[in-house]
Coordinates of C-alpha atoms and ligand atoms in Angstrom, one line a residue:
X289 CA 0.0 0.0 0.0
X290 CA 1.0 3.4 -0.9
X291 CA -0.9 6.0 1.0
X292 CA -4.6 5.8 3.4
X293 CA -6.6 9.1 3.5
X294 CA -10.3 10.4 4.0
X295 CA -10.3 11.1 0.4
X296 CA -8.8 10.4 -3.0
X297 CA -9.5 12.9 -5.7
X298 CA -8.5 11.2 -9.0
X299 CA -7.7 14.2 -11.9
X300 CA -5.4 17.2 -10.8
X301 CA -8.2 19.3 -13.6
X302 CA -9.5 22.6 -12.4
X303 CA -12.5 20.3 -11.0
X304 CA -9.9 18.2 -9.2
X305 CA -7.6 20.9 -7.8
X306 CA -10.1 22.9 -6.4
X307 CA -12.3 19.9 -5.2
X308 CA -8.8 18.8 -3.4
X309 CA -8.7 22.1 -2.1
X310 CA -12.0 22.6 -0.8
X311 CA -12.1 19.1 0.7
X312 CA -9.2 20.1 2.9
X313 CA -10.2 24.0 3.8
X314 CA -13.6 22.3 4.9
X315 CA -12.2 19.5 7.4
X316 CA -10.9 16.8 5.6
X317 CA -8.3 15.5 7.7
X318 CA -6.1 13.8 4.4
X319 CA -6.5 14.4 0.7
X320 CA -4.7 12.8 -1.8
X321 CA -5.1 13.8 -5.4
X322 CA -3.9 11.7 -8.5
X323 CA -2.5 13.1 -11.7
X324 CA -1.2 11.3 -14.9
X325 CA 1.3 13.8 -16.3
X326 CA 4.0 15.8 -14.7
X327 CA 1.6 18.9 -13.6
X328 CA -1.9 20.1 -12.2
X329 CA -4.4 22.1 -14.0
X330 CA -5.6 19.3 -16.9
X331 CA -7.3 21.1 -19.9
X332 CA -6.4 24.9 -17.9
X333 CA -3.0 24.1 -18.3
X334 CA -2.2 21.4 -21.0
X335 CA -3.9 23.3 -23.8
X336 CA -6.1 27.2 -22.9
X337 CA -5.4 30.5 -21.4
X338 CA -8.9 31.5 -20.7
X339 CA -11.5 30.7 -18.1
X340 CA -14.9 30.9 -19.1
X341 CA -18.0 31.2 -17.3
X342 CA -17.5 33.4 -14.6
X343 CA -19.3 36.2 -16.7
X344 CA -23.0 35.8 -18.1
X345 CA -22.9 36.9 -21.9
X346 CA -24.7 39.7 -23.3
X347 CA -25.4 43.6 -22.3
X348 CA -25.8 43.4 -18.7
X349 CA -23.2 40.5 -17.0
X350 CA -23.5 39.3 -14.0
X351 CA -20.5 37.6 -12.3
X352 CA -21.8 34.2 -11.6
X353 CA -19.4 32.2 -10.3
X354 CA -17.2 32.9 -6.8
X355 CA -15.2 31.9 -3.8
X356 CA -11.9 29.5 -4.5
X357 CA -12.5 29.9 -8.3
X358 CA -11.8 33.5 -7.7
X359 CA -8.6 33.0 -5.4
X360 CA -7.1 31.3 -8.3
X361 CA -7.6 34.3 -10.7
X362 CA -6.4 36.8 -7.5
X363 CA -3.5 34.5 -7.8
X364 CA -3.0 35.2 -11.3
X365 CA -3.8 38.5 -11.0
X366 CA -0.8 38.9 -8.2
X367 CA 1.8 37.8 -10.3
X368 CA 0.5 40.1 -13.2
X369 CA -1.2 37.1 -15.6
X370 CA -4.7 38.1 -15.7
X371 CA -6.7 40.0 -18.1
X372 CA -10.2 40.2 -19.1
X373 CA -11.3 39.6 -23.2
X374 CA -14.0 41.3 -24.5
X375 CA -17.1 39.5 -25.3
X376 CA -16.0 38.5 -28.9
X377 CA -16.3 35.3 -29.6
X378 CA -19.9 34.5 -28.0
X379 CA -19.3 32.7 -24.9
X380 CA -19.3 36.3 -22.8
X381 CA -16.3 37.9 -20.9
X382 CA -13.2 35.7 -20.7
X383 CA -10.6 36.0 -18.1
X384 CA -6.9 35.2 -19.8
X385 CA -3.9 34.4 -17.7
X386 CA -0.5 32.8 -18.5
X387 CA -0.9 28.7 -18.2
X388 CA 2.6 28.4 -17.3
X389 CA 2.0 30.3 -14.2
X390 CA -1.2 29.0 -13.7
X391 CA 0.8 25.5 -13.1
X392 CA 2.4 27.1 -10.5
X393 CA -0.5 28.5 -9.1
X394 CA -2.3 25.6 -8.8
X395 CA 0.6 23.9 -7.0
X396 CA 0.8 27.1 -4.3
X397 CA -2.4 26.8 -3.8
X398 CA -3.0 22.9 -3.4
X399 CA 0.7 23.1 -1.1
X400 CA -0.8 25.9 1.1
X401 CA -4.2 23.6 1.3
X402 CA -2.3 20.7 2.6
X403 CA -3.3 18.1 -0.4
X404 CA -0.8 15.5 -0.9
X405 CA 0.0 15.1 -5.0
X406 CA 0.8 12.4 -6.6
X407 CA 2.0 13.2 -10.2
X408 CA 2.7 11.0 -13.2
X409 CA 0.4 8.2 -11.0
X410 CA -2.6 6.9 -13.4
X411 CA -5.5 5.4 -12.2
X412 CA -5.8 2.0 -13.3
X413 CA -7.9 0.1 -11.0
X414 CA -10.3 -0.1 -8.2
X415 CA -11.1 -2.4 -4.6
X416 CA -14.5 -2.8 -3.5
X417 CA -15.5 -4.4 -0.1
X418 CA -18.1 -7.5 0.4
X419 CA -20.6 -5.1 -0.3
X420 CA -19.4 -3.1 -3.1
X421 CA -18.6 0.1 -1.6
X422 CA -15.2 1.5 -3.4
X423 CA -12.1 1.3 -0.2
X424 CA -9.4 2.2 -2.8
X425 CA -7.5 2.7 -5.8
X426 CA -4.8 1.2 -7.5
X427 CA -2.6 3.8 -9.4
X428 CA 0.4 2.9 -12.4
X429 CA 3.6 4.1 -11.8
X430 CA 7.1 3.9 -13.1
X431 CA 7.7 2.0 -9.7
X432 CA 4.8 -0.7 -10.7
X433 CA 1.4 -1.0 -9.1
X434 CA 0.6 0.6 -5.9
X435 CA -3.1 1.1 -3.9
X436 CA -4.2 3.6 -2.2
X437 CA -6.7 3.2 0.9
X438 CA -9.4 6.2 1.0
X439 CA -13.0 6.0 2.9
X440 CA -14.4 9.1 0.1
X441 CA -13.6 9.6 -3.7
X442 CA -14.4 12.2 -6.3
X443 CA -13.7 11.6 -9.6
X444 CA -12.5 14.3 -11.6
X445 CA -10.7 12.7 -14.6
X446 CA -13.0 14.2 -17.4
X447 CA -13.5 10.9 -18.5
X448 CA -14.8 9.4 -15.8
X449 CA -12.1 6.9 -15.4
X450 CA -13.0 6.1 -12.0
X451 CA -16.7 5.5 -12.3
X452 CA -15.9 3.6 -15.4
X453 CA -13.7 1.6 -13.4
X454 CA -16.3 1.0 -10.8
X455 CA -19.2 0.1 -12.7
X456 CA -21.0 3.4 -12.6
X457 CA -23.2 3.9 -15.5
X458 CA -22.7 6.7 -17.9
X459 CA -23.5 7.8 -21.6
X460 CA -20.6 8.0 -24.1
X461 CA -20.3 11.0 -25.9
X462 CA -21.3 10.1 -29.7
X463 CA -24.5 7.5 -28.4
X464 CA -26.8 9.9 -28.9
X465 CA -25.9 13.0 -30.5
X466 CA -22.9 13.5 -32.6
X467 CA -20.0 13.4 -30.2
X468 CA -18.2 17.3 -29.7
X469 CA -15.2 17.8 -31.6
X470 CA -11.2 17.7 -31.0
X471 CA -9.2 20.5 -30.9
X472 CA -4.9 20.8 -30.9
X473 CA -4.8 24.8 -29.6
X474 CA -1.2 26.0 -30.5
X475 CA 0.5 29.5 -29.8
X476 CA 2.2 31.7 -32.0
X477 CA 5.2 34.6 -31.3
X478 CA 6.3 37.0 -33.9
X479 CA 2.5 38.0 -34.7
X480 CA 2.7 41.7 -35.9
X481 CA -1.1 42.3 -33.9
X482 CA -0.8 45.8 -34.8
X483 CA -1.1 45.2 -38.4
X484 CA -3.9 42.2 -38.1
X485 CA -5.9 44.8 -36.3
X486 CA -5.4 47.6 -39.0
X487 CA -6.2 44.9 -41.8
X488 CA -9.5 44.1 -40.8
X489 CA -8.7 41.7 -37.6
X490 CA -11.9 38.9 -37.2
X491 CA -13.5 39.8 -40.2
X492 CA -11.0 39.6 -42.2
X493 CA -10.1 36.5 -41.0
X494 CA -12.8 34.5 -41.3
X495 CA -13.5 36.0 -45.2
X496 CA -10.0 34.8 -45.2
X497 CA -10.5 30.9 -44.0
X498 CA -13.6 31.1 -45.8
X499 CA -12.0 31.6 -49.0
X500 CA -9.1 29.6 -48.3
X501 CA -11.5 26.9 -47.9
X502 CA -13.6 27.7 -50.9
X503 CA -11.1 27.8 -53.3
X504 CA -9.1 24.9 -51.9
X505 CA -5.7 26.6 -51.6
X506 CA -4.8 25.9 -47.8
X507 CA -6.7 22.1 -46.2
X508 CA -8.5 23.9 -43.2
X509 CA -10.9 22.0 -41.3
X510 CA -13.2 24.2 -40.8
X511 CA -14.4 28.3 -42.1
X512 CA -14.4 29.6 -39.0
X513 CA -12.1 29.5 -36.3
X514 CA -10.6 31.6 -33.4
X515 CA -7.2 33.2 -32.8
X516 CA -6.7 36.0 -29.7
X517 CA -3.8 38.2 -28.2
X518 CA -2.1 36.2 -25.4
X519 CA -0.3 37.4 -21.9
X520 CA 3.0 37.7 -24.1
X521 CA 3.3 40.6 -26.4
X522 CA 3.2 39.3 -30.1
X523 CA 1.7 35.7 -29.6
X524 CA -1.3 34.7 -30.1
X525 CA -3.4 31.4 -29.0
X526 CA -5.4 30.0 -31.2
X527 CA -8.9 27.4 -31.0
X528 CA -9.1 26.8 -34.7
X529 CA -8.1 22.4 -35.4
X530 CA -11.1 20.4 -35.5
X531 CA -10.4 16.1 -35.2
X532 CA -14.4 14.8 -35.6
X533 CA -16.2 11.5 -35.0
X534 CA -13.0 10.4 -32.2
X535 CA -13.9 8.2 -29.3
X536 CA -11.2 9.7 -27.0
X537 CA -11.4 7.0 -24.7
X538 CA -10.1 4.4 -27.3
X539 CA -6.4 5.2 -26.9
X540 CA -6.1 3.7 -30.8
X541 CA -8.2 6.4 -32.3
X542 CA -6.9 9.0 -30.0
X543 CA -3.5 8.4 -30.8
X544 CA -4.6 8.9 -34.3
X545 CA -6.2 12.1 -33.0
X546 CA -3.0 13.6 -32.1
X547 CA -1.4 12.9 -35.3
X548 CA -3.9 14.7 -37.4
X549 CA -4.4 17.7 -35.3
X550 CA -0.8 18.4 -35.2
X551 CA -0.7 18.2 -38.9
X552 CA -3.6 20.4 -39.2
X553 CA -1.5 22.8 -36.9
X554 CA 0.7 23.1 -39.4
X555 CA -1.6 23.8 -42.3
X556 CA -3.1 26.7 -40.4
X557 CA 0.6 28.3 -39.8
X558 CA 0.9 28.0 -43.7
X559 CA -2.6 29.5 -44.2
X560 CA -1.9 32.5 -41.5
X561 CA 1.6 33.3 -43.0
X562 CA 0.4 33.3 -46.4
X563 CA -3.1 35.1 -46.3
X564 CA -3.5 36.7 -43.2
X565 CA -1.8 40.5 -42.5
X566 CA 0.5 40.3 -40.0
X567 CA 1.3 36.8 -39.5
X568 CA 4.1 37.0 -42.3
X569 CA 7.1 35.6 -39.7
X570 CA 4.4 33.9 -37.3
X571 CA 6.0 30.7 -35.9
X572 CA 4.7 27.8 -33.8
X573 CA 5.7 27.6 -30.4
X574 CA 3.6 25.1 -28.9
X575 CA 0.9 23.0 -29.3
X576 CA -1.4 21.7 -26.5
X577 CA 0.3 19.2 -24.4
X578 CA -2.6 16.6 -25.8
X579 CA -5.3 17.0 -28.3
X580 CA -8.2 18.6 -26.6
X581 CA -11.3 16.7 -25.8
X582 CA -14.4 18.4 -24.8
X583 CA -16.4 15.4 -24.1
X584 CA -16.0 11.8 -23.1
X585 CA -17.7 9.8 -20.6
X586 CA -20.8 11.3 -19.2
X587 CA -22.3 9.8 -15.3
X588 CA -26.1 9.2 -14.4
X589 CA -26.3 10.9 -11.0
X590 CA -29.1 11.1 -8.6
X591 CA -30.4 14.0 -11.1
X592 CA -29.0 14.9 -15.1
X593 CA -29.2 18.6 -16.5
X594 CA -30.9 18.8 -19.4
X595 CA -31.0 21.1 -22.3
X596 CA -34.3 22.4 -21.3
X597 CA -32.6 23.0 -17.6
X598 CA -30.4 25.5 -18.7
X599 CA -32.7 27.4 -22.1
X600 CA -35.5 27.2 -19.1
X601 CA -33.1 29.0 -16.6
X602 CA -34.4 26.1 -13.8
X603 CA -34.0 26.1 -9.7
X604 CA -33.7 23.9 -8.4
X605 CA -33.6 23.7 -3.9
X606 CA -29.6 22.0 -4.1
X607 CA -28.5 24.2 -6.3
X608 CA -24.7 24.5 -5.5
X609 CA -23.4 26.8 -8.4
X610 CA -24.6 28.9 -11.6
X611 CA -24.4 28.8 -14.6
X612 CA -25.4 31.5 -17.6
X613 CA -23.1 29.8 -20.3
X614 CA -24.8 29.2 -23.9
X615 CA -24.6 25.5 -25.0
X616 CA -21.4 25.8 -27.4
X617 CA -21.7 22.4 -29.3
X618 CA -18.9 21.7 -31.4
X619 CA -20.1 19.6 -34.2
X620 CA -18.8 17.4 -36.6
X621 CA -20.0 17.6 -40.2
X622 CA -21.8 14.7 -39.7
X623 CA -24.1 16.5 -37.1
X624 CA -25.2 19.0 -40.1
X625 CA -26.1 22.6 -39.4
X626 CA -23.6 24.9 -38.5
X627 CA -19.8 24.1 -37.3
X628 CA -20.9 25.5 -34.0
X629 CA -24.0 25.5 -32.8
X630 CA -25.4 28.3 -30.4
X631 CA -28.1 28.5 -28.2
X632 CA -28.7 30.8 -25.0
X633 CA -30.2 31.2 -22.0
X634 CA -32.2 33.6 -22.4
X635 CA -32.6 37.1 -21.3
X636 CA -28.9 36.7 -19.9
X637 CA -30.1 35.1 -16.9
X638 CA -28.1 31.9 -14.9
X639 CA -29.9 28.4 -14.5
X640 CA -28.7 26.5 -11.2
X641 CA -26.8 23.4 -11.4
X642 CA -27.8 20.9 -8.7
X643 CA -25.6 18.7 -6.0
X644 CA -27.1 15.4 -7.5
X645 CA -25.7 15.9 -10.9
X646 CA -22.1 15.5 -8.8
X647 CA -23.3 12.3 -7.1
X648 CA -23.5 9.4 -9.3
X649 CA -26.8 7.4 -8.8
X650 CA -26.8 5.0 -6.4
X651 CA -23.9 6.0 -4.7
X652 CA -22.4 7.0 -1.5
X653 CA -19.2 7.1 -1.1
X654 CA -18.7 8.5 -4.6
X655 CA -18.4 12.4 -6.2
X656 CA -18.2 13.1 -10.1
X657 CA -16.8 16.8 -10.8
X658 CA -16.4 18.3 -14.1
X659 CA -17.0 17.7 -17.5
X660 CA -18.0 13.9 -17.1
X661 CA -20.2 15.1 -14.4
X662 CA -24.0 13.7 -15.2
X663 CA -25.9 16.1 -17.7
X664 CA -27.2 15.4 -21.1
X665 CA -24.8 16.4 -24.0
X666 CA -26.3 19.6 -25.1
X667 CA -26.8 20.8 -20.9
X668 CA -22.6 19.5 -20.6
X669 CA -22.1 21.6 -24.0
X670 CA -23.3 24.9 -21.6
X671 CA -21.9 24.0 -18.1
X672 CA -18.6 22.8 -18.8
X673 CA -16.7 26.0 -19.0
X674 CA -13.6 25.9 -16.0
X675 CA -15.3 28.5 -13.9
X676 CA -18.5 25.7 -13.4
X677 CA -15.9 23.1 -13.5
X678 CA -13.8 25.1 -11.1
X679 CA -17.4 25.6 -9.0
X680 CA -18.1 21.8 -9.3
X681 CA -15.0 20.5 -7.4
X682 CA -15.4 23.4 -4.7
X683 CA -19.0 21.9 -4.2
X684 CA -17.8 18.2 -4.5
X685 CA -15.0 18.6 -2.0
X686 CA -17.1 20.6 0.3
X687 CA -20.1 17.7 0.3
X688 CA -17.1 14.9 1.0
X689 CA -15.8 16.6 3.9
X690 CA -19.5 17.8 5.4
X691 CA -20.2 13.6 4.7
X692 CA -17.1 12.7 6.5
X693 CA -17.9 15.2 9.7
X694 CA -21.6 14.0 9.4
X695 CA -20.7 10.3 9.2
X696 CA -23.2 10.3 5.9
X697 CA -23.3 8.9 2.3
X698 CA -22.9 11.6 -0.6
X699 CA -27.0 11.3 -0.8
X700 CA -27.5 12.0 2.5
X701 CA -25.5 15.1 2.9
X702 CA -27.5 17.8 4.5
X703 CA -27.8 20.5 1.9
X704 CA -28.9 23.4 3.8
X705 CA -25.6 22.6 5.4
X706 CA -23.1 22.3 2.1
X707 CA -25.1 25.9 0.7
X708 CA -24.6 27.8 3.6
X709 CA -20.9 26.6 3.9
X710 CA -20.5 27.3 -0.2
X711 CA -22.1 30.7 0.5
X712 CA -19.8 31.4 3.7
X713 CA -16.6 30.9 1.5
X714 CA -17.4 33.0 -1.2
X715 CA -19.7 30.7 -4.1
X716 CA -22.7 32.7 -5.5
X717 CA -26.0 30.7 -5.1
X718 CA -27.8 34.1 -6.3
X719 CA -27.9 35.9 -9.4
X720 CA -26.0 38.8 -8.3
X721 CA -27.8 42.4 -8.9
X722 CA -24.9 44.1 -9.5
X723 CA -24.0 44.5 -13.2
X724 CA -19.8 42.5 -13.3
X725 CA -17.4 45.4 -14.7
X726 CA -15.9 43.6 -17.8
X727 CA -13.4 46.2 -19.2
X728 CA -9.8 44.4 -19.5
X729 CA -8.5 45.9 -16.1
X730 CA -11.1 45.1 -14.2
X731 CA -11.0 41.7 -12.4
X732 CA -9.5 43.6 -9.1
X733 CA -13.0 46.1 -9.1
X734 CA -15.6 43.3 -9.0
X735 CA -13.8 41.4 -6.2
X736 CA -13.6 45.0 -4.5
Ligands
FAD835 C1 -10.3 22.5 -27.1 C2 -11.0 23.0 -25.9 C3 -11.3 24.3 -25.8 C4 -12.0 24.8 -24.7 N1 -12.1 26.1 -24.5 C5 -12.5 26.6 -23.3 C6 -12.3 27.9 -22.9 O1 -11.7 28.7 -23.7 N2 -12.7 28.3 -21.7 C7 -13.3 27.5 -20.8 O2 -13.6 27.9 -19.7 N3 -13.5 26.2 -21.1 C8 -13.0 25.7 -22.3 N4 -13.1 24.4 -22.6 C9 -13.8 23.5 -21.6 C10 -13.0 23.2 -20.4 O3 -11.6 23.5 -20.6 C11 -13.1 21.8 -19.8 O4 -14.5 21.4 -19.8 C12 -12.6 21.8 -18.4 O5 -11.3 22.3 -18.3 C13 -12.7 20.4 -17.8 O6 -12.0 20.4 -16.5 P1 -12.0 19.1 -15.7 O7 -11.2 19.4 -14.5 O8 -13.3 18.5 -15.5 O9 -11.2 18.0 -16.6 P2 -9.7 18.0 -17.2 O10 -9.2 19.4 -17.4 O11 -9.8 17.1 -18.4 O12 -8.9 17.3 -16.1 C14 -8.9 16.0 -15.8 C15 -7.5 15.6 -15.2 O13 -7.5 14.2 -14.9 C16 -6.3 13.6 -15.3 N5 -6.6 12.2 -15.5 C17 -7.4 11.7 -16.5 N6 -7.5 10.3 -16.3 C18 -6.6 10.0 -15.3 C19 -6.3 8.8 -14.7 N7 -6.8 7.6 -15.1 N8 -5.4 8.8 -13.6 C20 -4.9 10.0 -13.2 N9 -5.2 11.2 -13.8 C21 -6.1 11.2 -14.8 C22 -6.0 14.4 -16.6 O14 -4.6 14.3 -16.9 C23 -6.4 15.8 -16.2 O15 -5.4 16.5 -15.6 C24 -12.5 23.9 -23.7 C25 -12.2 22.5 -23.9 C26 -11.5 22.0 -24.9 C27 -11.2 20.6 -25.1

């Protein structure tokens, strides 16, 4: 055996971190929390630069999301990686920071919480006693096979490696409705912005792609496409590659996955270079650490958002966090229609996302945090930007250490309880009144 603790938090994501981290800051005497590669963060790290979510689009935002979520940006902030993006591409205000420093933030902050980390140690198995109940884990490592002893879990994988390893159901993405898309983001230095801007900037891009795609002189994907300023003068980031119809979870075709997105990579530097103003001497510097996969395995919980959840702005009575993010479905061509498809909640308003989405059904001494937490795939295509995910672990790892205190099961946990703690360290339950400040300075005024 490697390690006992109260709880075992398997994914270092932003669901994971912060679920570690809550766990702790609400009474949890030992946390351990599992990661695969060499660094915490998952998608926030290996492959984007802005969090999503904390802002509700449209005329009138309303910060929605609070508490440890927001620590991590003041951490940012401190060290001078933080700004906010303009409402431009249609999922509301953005908040971009630097994901190299965000690694180190997230460490700080799990260090300072007192969560033990266990990098480059994968998940491979599971123990169950006589009556099924999951007592531990056992993890891969260069050393060989080791377990690990826990009395509470949360799984935060994204893929619900866990649950899938337990025998919790779930629904695959691609069962139903055309699975979302893959995306390799890569960065760019030597961008003359400047001169993009001058040339027409978006528009001109996309008439760009559009014609380049038209005409066949450059293989892109897709017409449309995004590309933004980064924290480093003269890069840019971009979320343009699309890999379709990939089960992610069959390493075979995933593998395949990578290949093709970093050759589509390429194609787009050639296509930038040659037809876009100011990308004359753009270079790539890096691609995401993986191919990025927006959705894998999906968990039935004690309750499933739905589509009409979030377009119908529900409450529910356990709500645990907000969300006013529009259902961004990526789609493959095979799903018809447009390349991404739109829809949101109306009149800028927040729907509430419930604790039993985050318990999976049936269960008690089980979480699910994230984006394989249980909703239908168009309510996951809204509520899986990193500021819900970020929100999701804070309630997860709050409910495990309430259960612990309270000697309960995950369905048991009193919720008047786990809100009024949420609410006491900072998470918003409410739609705010106050209209967020979203101008590119002004993270530091709505937390005034
Ligand atoms: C291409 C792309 C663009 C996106 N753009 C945005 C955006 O701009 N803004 C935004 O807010 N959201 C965006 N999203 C959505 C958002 O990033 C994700 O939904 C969110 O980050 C998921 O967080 P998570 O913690 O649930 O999972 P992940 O970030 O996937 O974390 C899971 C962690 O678990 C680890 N893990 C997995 N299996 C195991 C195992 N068996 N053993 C040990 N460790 C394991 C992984 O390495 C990883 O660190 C995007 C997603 C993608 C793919």
């Amino acid at each position: 055996m490697h390690a006992t603790a109260d709880v075992l938090v398997v994914g270092a994501g932003s669901a994971g971190c912060c679920a570690a981290i809550a766990a702790r800051e609400a009474g949890a005497e030992s946390v351990v929390l599992l990661e695969r590669y060499g660094f915490p963060g998952g998608t926030s790290t290996q492959m984007l630069d802005t969090f999503y979510g904390f802002f509700t689009p449209g005329e009138a935002p309303r910060k929605v999301v609070g508490g440890l979520p927001d620590r991590v940006i003041d951490a940012l902030d401190a060290a001078g990686a933080v700004f906010l993006r303009p409402n431009t591409y249609g999922a509301g205000t953005g908040v971009n920071y630097n994901p190299e420093r965000l690694k180190l933030v997230w460490d700080e902050l799990l260090a300072a919480a007192g969560v033990r980390v266990l990098l480059h140690a994968t998940l491979v198995g599971v123990d169950e006693d006589e009556s099924g109940r999951l007592s531990g884990a056992v993890i891969w490592t260069k050393q060989g096979f080791r377990r690990i002893v826990a009395r509470r879990f949360i799984d935060a994988s994204g893929d619900a490696d866990l649950c899938h390893l337990a025998g919790v159901p779930y629904e695959r993405a691609g069962e139903h409705e055309p699975a979302q898309t893959l995306t390799t983001t890569f960065r760019l230095s030597n961008v003359d912005l400047g001169a993009y801007e001058r040339a027409g900037g978006k528009k001109l891009l996309m008439q760009a792609m559009a014609t380049a795609v038209e005409r066949g002189t450059h293989a892109l994907p897709r017409k449309s496409g995004s590309l933004h300023a980064m924290n480093a003068a003269g890069c840019v980031s971009t979320v343009a590659v699309r890999v379709a119809d990939v089960d992610a979870t069959d390493f075979e075709q995933l593998g395949e996955a990578e290949r093709e997105g970093r050759r589509q990579a390429f194609v787009y530097e050639r296509f930038l270079r040659e037809c876009v103003p100011g990308f004359g001497e753009a270079n790539i510097i890096g691609l995401s650490h993986q191919i990025g996969v927006r959705e894998t395995r999906r968990v039935f919980g004690e309750y499933r958002l739905t589509r009409e959840d979030c377009l119908g702005v529900a409450r529910f009575d356990d709500r645990v966090l907000l969300c006013g993010a529009p259902i961004e479905d990526h789609r493959p061509a095979s799903g018809g229609g447009e390349e991404t498809a739109w829809a949101y909640v109306p009149g800028g308003a927040a729907y509430d996302v419930p604790y039993r989405t985050l318990v999976p059904r049936g269960r008690d001494e089980m979480w699910v945090a994230g984006r394989c937490f249980s909703a239908t795939h168009d309510a996951h295509a809204s509520c899986r930007s990193m500021a819900q995910t970020m929100a999701m672990g804070q309630a997860a790892g709050t409910a495990v250490a309430l259960s612990l205190r309270q000697h309960c099961g995950a369905r048991e946990v009193p919720v008047a309880n786990l809100q009024s703690a949420l609410r006491s360290r900072g998470a918003v339950l409410e739609m705010p009144v106050q209209r967020a400040r979203t101008g590119r300075d002004d993270w530091r005024r709505n937390r005034e």
